[in-house]
Coordinates of C-alpha atoms in Angstrom, one line a residue:
M205 CA -153.0 38.8 -261.6
K206 CA -152.1 40.8 -264.7
K207 CA -149.5 39.5 -267.0
I208 CA -147.0 42.1 -268.2
L209 CA -144.8 41.5 -271.2
V210 CA -141.6 43.5 -271.2
T211 CA -139.7 43.7 -274.5
G212 CA -136.1 44.7 -274.6
A213 CA -135.7 43.4 -271.1
N214 CA -131.9 43.2 -271.2
G215 CA -131.5 46.9 -272.0
Q216 CA -131.1 49.8 -269.6
L217 CA -134.8 50.4 -268.9
G218 CA -135.8 46.7 -269.1
S219 CA -133.1 45.8 -266.6
E220 CA -134.4 48.4 -264.2
I221 CA -137.9 47.1 -264.5
K222 CA -136.6 43.7 -263.7
R223 CA -135.0 45.0 -260.5
L224 CA -138.3 46.6 -259.4
A225 CA -140.5 43.7 -260.4
P226 CA -140.4 41.9 -257.0
N227 CA -142.0 45.0 -255.5
Y228 CA -145.1 44.3 -257.5
P229 CA -146.3 40.8 -256.6
N230 CA -149.7 41.6 -258.2
F231 CA -148.1 41.6 -261.6
D232 CA -146.8 38.5 -263.5
F233 CA -143.8 39.7 -265.5
V234 CA -142.6 38.1 -268.7
F235 CA -139.2 39.5 -269.6
T236 CA -138.2 39.0 -273.2
D237 CA -135.3 40.3 -275.4
I238 CA -134.1 39.9 -279.0
D239 CA -133.5 36.1 -278.6
D240 CA -137.0 35.2 -277.6
F241 CA -139.0 38.2 -278.9
P242 CA -137.2 39.8 -281.9
L243 CA -138.9 42.9 -283.4
D244 CA -137.4 42.7 -286.9
N245 CA -139.8 40.1 -288.2
T246 CA -143.5 40.7 -288.3
Q247 CA -144.5 37.0 -288.1
D248 CA -142.2 36.4 -285.1
I249 CA -143.9 39.3 -283.3
I250 CA -147.4 37.8 -284.0
V251 CA -146.4 34.3 -282.9
N252 CA -144.6 35.4 -279.7
F253 CA -147.4 37.9 -278.8
N254 CA -150.1 35.2 -279.2
R255 CA -147.9 32.7 -277.2
I256 CA -147.5 35.0 -274.2
Q257 CA -151.1 36.4 -274.1
S258 CA -150.2 39.4 -271.9
D259 CA -152.6 41.9 -270.4
I260 CA -150.1 44.8 -270.6
V261 CA -147.0 45.3 -272.9
I262 CA -144.1 47.6 -272.0
N263 CA -142.1 48.1 -275.1
C264 CA -138.5 48.9 -274.1
A265 CA -137.0 47.5 -277.2
A266 CA -135.7 49.9 -279.9
Y267 CA -132.9 50.4 -282.4
T268 CA -130.9 53.0 -280.5
A269 CA -127.6 53.1 -282.4
V270 CA -128.3 56.7 -283.5
D271 CA -125.3 57.1 -285.8
K272 CA -125.4 53.6 -287.2
A273 CA -129.1 54.2 -288.1
E274 CA -128.0 56.7 -290.8
S275 CA -126.6 53.9 -292.9
D276 CA -128.9 51.2 -291.6
Q277 CA -132.3 52.8 -292.2
V278 CA -134.1 49.6 -293.1
T279 CA -133.3 47.8 -289.8
A280 CA -134.0 51.0 -287.8
D281 CA -137.4 51.4 -289.4
A282 CA -138.2 47.7 -289.0
I283 CA -137.6 47.8 -285.3
N284 CA -138.6 51.4 -284.4
H285 CA -141.6 51.8 -286.7
K286 CA -143.0 48.6 -288.4
A287 CA -142.7 46.5 -285.3
I288 CA -144.5 49.0 -283.3
A289 CA -147.3 49.2 -285.8
T290 CA -147.7 45.4 -285.5
L291 CA -147.4 45.4 -281.7
A292 CA -150.0 48.2 -281.4
T293 CA -152.5 46.4 -283.7
L294 CA -152.1 43.2 -281.7
C295 CA -152.6 45.0 -278.4
H296 CA -155.7 46.8 -279.7
D297 CA -157.2 43.7 -281.1
S298 CA -156.6 41.7 -277.9
G299 CA -157.5 44.4 -275.5
A300 CA -154.0 44.5 -274.0
K301 CA -152.7 47.8 -272.7
L302 CA -149.5 49.2 -274.4
V303 CA -146.8 51.4 -272.9
H304 CA -144.3 52.5 -275.7
I305 CA -141.1 54.4 -275.0
S306 CA -140.0 57.1 -277.4
T307 CA -137.4 59.9 -277.5
D308 CA -136.6 63.6 -277.6
Y309 CA -135.0 63.0 -281.0
V310 CA -138.5 63.4 -282.6
F311 CA -137.9 67.2 -282.2
D312 CA -135.4 69.4 -284.2
G313 CA -134.0 71.2 -281.2
T314 CA -134.8 74.7 -282.3
S315 CA -137.4 75.5 -279.5
P316 CA -136.5 78.3 -277.1
V317 CA -138.5 76.6 -274.3
A318 CA -139.0 73.0 -273.1
Y319 CA -141.0 70.8 -275.5
K320 CA -144.6 69.9 -274.7
E321 CA -146.3 66.8 -275.9
D322 CA -148.3 68.6 -278.6
D323 CA -145.4 70.6 -280.0
K324 CA -144.8 69.7 -283.7
P325 CA -142.1 67.0 -284.2
N326 CA -139.5 67.5 -286.8
P327 CA -136.7 64.9 -286.4
K328 CA -133.3 65.5 -288.0
S329 CA -131.9 62.0 -287.9
V330 CA -132.9 58.6 -289.2
Y331 CA -133.3 57.4 -285.6
G332 CA -135.6 60.3 -284.9
V333 CA -137.6 59.8 -288.1
T334 CA -138.1 56.1 -287.3
K335 CA -139.1 56.7 -283.7
L336 CA -141.6 59.3 -284.8
A337 CA -143.1 56.9 -287.3
G338 CA -143.4 54.4 -284.5
E339 CA -145.2 56.9 -282.3
I340 CA -147.7 57.7 -285.2
A341 CA -148.3 54.0 -285.9
C342 CA -148.7 53.3 -282.1
S343 CA -151.3 56.1 -281.8
K344 CA -153.2 55.1 -284.9
N345 CA -153.3 51.3 -284.4
C346 CA -153.8 51.5 -280.6
P347 CA -155.3 54.8 -279.7
E348 CA -155.6 53.7 -276.1
S349 CA -151.8 53.3 -275.7
I350 CA -149.5 55.4 -273.6
I351 CA -146.3 56.8 -275.2
I352 CA -143.6 58.2 -273.0
R353 CA -140.9 60.3 -274.5
T354 CA -137.6 60.4 -272.6
A355 CA -134.0 61.6 -273.1
W356 CA -130.4 61.0 -272.3
V357 CA -131.1 57.7 -270.6
Y358 CA -128.4 56.1 -268.4
S359 CA -128.1 53.2 -265.9
E360 CA -125.6 51.0 -264.4
F361 CA -126.7 48.4 -267.0
G362 CA -125.6 48.6 -270.6
N363 CA -123.6 51.3 -272.4
N364 CA -124.3 54.9 -271.7
F365 CA -122.7 58.4 -271.3
V366 CA -122.1 58.1 -267.6
K367 CA -120.2 54.8 -267.8
T368 CA -118.3 56.0 -270.8
M369 CA -117.3 59.2 -269.0
L370 CA -116.1 57.3 -265.9
R371 CA -114.0 55.1 -268.1
L372 CA -112.4 57.9 -270.1
M373 CA -111.8 60.0 -267.0
S374 CA -109.8 57.1 -265.6
E375 CA -107.8 56.7 -268.8
R376 CA -107.1 60.3 -269.9
D377 CA -105.8 63.5 -268.4
T378 CA -108.2 65.7 -270.5
L379 CA -111.6 65.3 -272.2
S380 CA -113.5 67.4 -274.6
V381 CA -117.3 67.3 -274.2
V382 CA -120.0 69.1 -276.2
N383 CA -121.4 72.2 -274.4
D384 CA -124.1 73.5 -276.8
Q385 CA -126.6 70.6 -276.7
I386 CA -129.1 71.2 -273.9
G387 CA -131.4 68.8 -272.2
S388 CA -131.9 66.7 -269.1
P389 CA -130.7 63.2 -268.3
T390 CA -133.0 60.3 -267.3
Y391 CA -131.9 57.7 -264.8
A392 CA -133.5 54.5 -266.2
A393 CA -134.4 53.4 -262.7
D394 CA -136.6 56.5 -262.2
L395 CA -138.3 55.9 -265.6
A396 CA -138.9 52.3 -264.7
Q397 CA -140.5 53.4 -261.4
V398 CA -142.7 55.9 -263.3
I399 CA -144.0 53.2 -265.6
L400 CA -144.8 50.8 -262.8
T401 CA -146.5 53.6 -260.8
I402 CA -148.7 54.3 -263.8
L403 CA -149.6 50.6 -264.2
D404 CA -150.3 50.2 -260.5
S405 CA -152.4 53.3 -260.3
N406 CA -155.6 51.8 -261.8
K407 CA -155.8 55.1 -263.8
W408 CA -155.2 54.7 -267.5
E409 CA -155.1 58.0 -269.4
P410 CA -153.9 57.3 -273.0
G411 CA -151.7 59.7 -274.9
I412 CA -148.1 61.0 -275.1
Y413 CA -146.2 62.0 -272.0
H414 CA -142.8 63.5 -271.4
Y415 CA -140.4 62.3 -268.6
S416 CA -136.9 63.0 -267.6
N417 CA -135.1 64.0 -264.4
E418 CA -135.2 67.7 -263.4
G419 CA -132.5 70.0 -264.6
E420 CA -131.4 71.9 -267.7
I421 CA -127.8 71.1 -268.6
S422 CA -125.4 70.5 -271.4
W423 CA -123.4 67.3 -272.0
F424 CA -120.4 69.2 -270.6
D425 CA -122.4 70.0 -267.4
F426 CA -123.3 66.4 -267.1
A427 CA -119.7 65.3 -267.5
V428 CA -118.6 67.8 -264.8
A429 CA -121.2 66.5 -262.4
I430 CA -120.0 62.9 -263.1
Q431 CA -116.4 64.1 -262.4
E432 CA -117.4 65.8 -259.2
I433 CA -119.4 62.9 -257.8
G434 CA -116.8 60.3 -258.9
Q435 CA -113.9 62.5 -257.6
K436 CA -112.0 62.3 -260.8
T437 CA -109.1 64.7 -261.6
C438 CA -109.5 64.7 -265.4
D439 CA -109.6 68.2 -267.0
I440 CA -112.8 68.6 -268.9
K441 CA -113.1 71.1 -271.8
G442 CA -116.3 72.3 -273.3
I443 CA -116.5 72.3 -277.1
P444 CA -119.3 73.2 -279.7
A445 CA -121.0 70.3 -281.4
S446 CA -119.5 71.6 -284.7
S447 CA -116.1 70.5 -283.4
Y448 CA -117.4 66.9 -282.9
P449 CA -119.3 66.0 -286.1
T450 CA -121.3 62.8 -286.0
P451 CA -123.2 60.9 -288.8
A452 CA -126.6 61.7 -287.1
E453 CA -127.6 65.3 -286.2
R454 CA -128.5 65.7 -282.6
P455 CA -131.1 68.3 -281.4
A456 CA -129.3 71.3 -279.9
Y457 CA -132.1 71.8 -277.4
S458 CA -134.4 69.0 -276.3
L459 CA -135.5 69.8 -272.8
L460 CA -138.9 68.0 -272.2
D461 CA -141.8 69.8 -270.4
K462 CA -143.1 67.3 -267.8
S463 CA -146.2 69.2 -266.7
K464 CA -148.6 66.7 -268.1
I465 CA -147.2 63.6 -266.4
K466 CA -147.0 65.5 -263.1
A467 CA -150.6 66.6 -263.4
V468 CA -152.2 63.4 -264.6
Y469 CA -150.2 60.9 -262.5
G470 CA -148.7 63.0 -259.7
I471 CA -145.2 62.1 -260.8
V472 CA -142.5 64.1 -259.0
P473 CA -139.3 63.9 -261.1
V474 CA -136.1 63.9 -259.1
D475 CA -133.2 66.3 -259.7
Y476 CA -130.7 64.8 -262.1
K477 CA -127.8 65.1 -259.6
T478 CA -129.7 63.2 -256.9
S479 CA -130.3 60.3 -259.3
L480 CA -126.8 60.4 -260.7
K481 CA -125.4 60.0 -257.2
I482 CA -127.6 57.0 -256.6
M483 CA -126.6 55.4 -259.9
M484 CA -122.9 56.0 -259.4
A485 CA -123.1 54.5 -255.9
R486 CA -124.8 51.4 -257.2
L487 CA -122.3 51.1 -260.0
E488 CA -119.4 51.4 -257.6
K489 CA -120.9 48.8 -255.3
S490 CA -121.5 46.4 -258.2
N491 CA -117.9 46.8 -259.3
D492 CA -116.5 46.0 -255.8

């Protein structure tokens, strides 16, 4: 039985892996989070890694406060970059496999077509810069690792766009949502299933992969879909990103090309609306 260490287990993706774990009795999961496996201290990482002695590491932990990172670069770099360098070295030296989660924010958003894994990164935010540095360190220190870039992650766990929109639609008569940033959402439950499918396949092909749900939409389109499925009456207005300035610059276009993960692992991403309906139904049930 292989022991799988999951860091950041209380976040959106980690929580979804927890839910799926009983379906994989051949894996012995060890779920950790900031309290028992902090990533902001190198010595703590080494001690905890050696204590657990896992065969596989799924790193779901990250500093994801995109705007806060602009004024907290040291912490963001410690968690998104330096910790990954340490974790990758430990995995390589011990022979453990490593799955590391990254982001569409490594791109500048100027591409006219969906980004492929070998397109040149050019992050525009501290968050993106630190995540790219983590990718580079991961690939250098543990060349046999798998890195999965994803985007617009949401789940019934934690804080995210879907839950925020549902709350605001219940509180307000009108909402303004950015309509000129394009991408595709990712239901964390789907990404969790992809990761476990890869681990259960007995086929390990190192490298970078892209994954999200299918669809090419704006945040405004996403909000409208949430409104329709949730049967909300709030009036939603589309606005340009320039009308909603944020400390961190977001990529205007960050659609991810998923051809590689489809070809290598036979992954068939679900349409974003299909997954959104499932998530919202689960959320409604959990709130009953």
